[in-house]
Amino acid sequence: MAFITSKQVTIAYEAASREEALHYLAEQGVALGFAEDVEAVYQAFLEREAIAETGLQDGFAVPHAKTDAIKTPGVAVVKLANKVEWPSFDKQPVDIALALYVPAGEAGTTHLRLLSQAAVMLMKADFREKVRASQDPEEIAALIDAGLAG
């Protein structure tokens, strides 16, 4: 089963801020059928951002939303046209976000498994370089799918 397909990957999205990128990802969560309420998902992203940074390193972030508004766990990726300020471990701006959508009832299981797999694959420099170099949603989806499958 694929975690992610090319329709879950957006290339060169124009966002002026982290908040704009997160709002777009909330809209994507609804468009992709993971959730039904854009504002509830957006608020869940913002609440998680307020706890600790979701920016990792080299311009990558893993924002995640856990809420009852999310009905099906899912993943979406957005490659921004330009880097935006985003609190991150290496204090660098972000231009690639791998968003996780988690139903509140699955917060412990699905969420932790997806988050740990995402963190592991994003620690690999060759993975980050391949995703950064690609402008092909199919290729990016395949790279991420393989990483999330472990």
Tab-separated table of C-alpha atoms in Angstrom:
chain	number	residue	atom	x	y	z
A	1	MET	CA	0.000	0.000	0.000
A	2	ALA	CA	1.374	3.419	-0.927
A	3	PHE	CA	1.577	6.057	1.791
A	4	ILE	CA	1.957	8.771	-0.789
A	5	THR	CA	1.228	9.248	-4.480
A	6	SER	CA	2.156	12.052	-6.856
A	7	LYS	CA	-1.156	13.850	-6.179
A	8	GLN	CA	0.046	14.342	-2.579
A	9	VAL	CA	3.132	16.259	-3.780
A	10	THR	CA	3.037	19.979	-4.650
A	11	ILE	CA	5.994	21.576	-6.452
A	12	ALA	CA	6.943	25.292	-6.340
A	13	TYR	CA	4.078	26.476	-4.124
A	14	GLU	CA	4.283	30.218	-3.476
A	15	ALA	CA	4.059	30.879	0.272
A	16	ALA	CA	5.320	34.014	1.987
A	17	SER	CA	5.401	32.450	5.470
A	18	ARG	CA	5.271	29.250	7.485
A	19	GLU	CA	1.633	30.055	8.278
A	20	GLU	CA	0.744	30.309	4.588
A	21	ALA	CA	2.458	26.983	3.928
A	22	LEU	CA	0.622	25.351	6.850
A	23	HIS	CA	-2.716	26.744	5.685
A	24	TYR	CA	-2.069	25.328	2.222
A	25	LEU	CA	-1.241	21.945	3.797
A	26	ALA	CA	-4.498	22.101	5.790
A	27	GLU	CA	-6.357	22.758	2.512
A	28	GLN	CA	-4.510	19.823	0.944
A	29	GLY	CA	-5.536	17.575	3.841
A	30	VAL	CA	-9.181	18.273	2.998
A	31	ALA	CA	-8.667	18.111	-0.790
A	32	LEU	CA	-6.954	14.723	-0.442
A	33	GLY	CA	-9.781	13.384	1.714
A	34	PHE	CA	-7.862	13.033	4.999
A	35	ALA	CA	-9.999	15.644	6.767
A	36	GLU	CA	-13.189	17.651	6.388
A	37	ASP	CA	-12.404	20.971	8.114
A	38	VAL	CA	-9.564	23.157	6.802
A	39	GLU	CA	-9.585	25.513	9.810
A	40	ALA	CA	-9.511	22.682	12.360
A	41	VAL	CA	-6.527	21.088	10.613
A	42	TYR	CA	-4.766	24.461	10.300
A	43	GLN	CA	-5.298	25.125	14.025
A	44	ALA	CA	-3.930	21.652	14.837
A	45	PHE	CA	-0.788	22.445	12.795
A	46	LEU	CA	-0.393	25.784	14.617
A	47	GLU	CA	-0.914	24.182	18.040
A	48	ARG	CA	1.815	21.645	17.286
A	49	GLU	CA	4.147	24.388	15.997
A	50	ALA	CA	3.668	26.241	19.306
A	51	ILE	CA	4.974	23.224	21.272
A	52	ALA	CA	8.332	22.852	19.506
A	53	GLU	CA	9.920	23.430	16.116
A	54	THR	CA	9.034	21.035	13.340
A	55	GLY	CA	11.850	22.283	11.131
A	56	LEU	CA	14.622	19.708	11.090
A	57	GLN	CA	17.666	20.515	8.955
A	58	ASP	CA	18.712	21.506	5.454
A	59	GLY	CA	15.400	23.240	4.726
A	60	PHE	CA	13.122	20.318	5.650
A	61	ALA	CA	10.223	20.414	8.121
A	62	VAL	CA	7.762	17.776	9.318
A	63	PRO	CA	4.647	19.645	10.463
A	64	HIS	CA	1.995	17.378	11.887
A	65	ALA	CA	-1.621	17.766	12.876
A	66	LYS	CA	-3.552	15.523	15.268
A	67	THR	CA	-7.251	16.288	15.520
A	68	ASP	CA	-10.698	14.706	15.404
A	69	ALA	CA	-11.200	16.672	12.155
A	70	ILE	CA	-8.771	14.240	10.481
A	71	LYS	CA	-10.581	11.028	9.550
A	72	THR	CA	-7.820	9.148	7.715
A	73	PRO	CA	-4.073	9.236	8.388
A	74	GLY	CA	-2.137	10.738	5.527
A	75	VAL	CA	0.958	12.450	4.211
A	76	ALA	CA	1.462	15.406	1.867
A	77	VAL	CA	4.569	17.184	0.636
A	78	VAL	CA	5.004	20.758	-0.460
A	79	LYS	CA	8.155	22.122	-2.069
A	80	LEU	CA	7.990	25.893	-1.697
A	81	ALA	CA	9.121	28.220	-4.453
A	82	ASN	CA	11.201	30.111	-1.853
A	83	LYS	CA	12.508	29.370	1.637
A	84	VAL	CA	10.449	30.749	4.520
A	85	GLU	CA	11.317	31.428	8.146
A	86	TRP	CA	10.469	28.282	10.129
A	87	PRO	CA	11.827	27.387	13.559
A	88	SER	CA	14.238	24.514	12.934
A	89	PHE	CA	16.996	22.581	14.659
A	90	ASP	CA	19.674	24.112	12.433
A	91	LYS	CA	18.108	27.619	12.584
A	92	GLN	CA	17.769	27.659	8.772
A	93	PRO	CA	14.662	28.548	6.731
A	94	VAL	CA	12.527	25.792	5.221
A	95	ASP	CA	11.385	25.103	1.675
A	96	ILE	CA	10.266	21.455	1.849
A	97	ALA	CA	7.560	20.315	4.257
A	98	LEU	CA	6.455	16.728	4.763
A	99	ALA	CA	3.101	17.038	6.512
A	100	LEU	CA	1.561	14.272	8.596
A	101	TYR	CA	-2.201	14.104	9.179
A	102	VAL	CA	-3.248	11.973	12.148
A	103	PRO	CA	-6.722	11.244	13.516
A	104	ALA	CA	-6.801	12.116	17.244
A	105	GLY	CA	-7.682	8.519	18.114
A	106	GLU	CA	-4.507	7.239	16.454
A	107	ALA	CA	-2.192	9.791	18.040
A	108	GLY	CA	0.002	7.240	19.801
A	109	THR	CA	0.387	4.576	17.123
A	110	THR	CA	0.145	5.910	13.573
A	111	HIS	CA	1.575	9.293	14.527
A	112	LEU	CA	4.684	7.989	16.247
A	113	ARG	CA	5.412	5.414	13.533
A	114	LEU	CA	5.084	7.960	10.702
A	115	LEU	CA	7.033	10.593	12.610
A	116	SER	CA	9.906	8.254	13.453
A	117	GLN	CA	10.101	6.963	9.849
A	118	ALA	CA	10.035	10.538	8.518
A	119	ALA	CA	12.799	11.586	10.907
A	120	VAL	CA	14.948	8.575	9.989
A	121	MET	CA	14.691	9.185	6.237
A	122	LEU	CA	15.305	12.937	6.627
A	123	MET	CA	18.542	12.210	8.520
A	124	LYS	CA	19.931	10.635	5.340
A	125	ALA	CA	21.771	13.212	3.246
A	126	ASP	CA	21.280	11.263	0.004
A	127	PHE	CA	17.503	11.167	0.584
A	128	ARG	CA	17.370	14.940	1.244
A	129	GLU	CA	19.518	15.626	-1.836
A	130	LYS	CA	17.331	13.470	-4.111
A	131	VAL	CA	14.095	15.103	-2.909
A	132	ARG	CA	15.618	18.574	-3.179
A	133	ALA	CA	16.932	17.927	-6.713
A	134	SER	CA	13.683	16.493	-8.069
A	135	GLN	CA	10.869	18.504	-9.615
A	136	ASP	CA	8.940	15.313	-10.415
A	137	PRO	CA	6.002	14.556	-8.079
A	138	GLU	CA	6.101	10.853	-9.073
A	139	GLU	CA	9.783	10.550	-8.145
A	140	ILE	CA	9.363	12.450	-4.866
A	141	ALA	CA	6.364	10.320	-3.919
A	142	ALA	CA	8.320	7.127	-4.656
A	143	LEU	CA	11.308	8.305	-2.575
A	144	ILE	CA	9.108	9.236	0.385
A	145	ASP	CA	6.967	6.128	0.089
A	146	ALA	CA	10.049	3.914	0.222
A	147	GLY	CA	11.339	5.866	3.235
A	148	LEU	CA	8.049	5.660	5.135
A	149	ALA	CA	7.745	1.946	4.422
A	150	GLY	CA	11.047	1.513	6.237
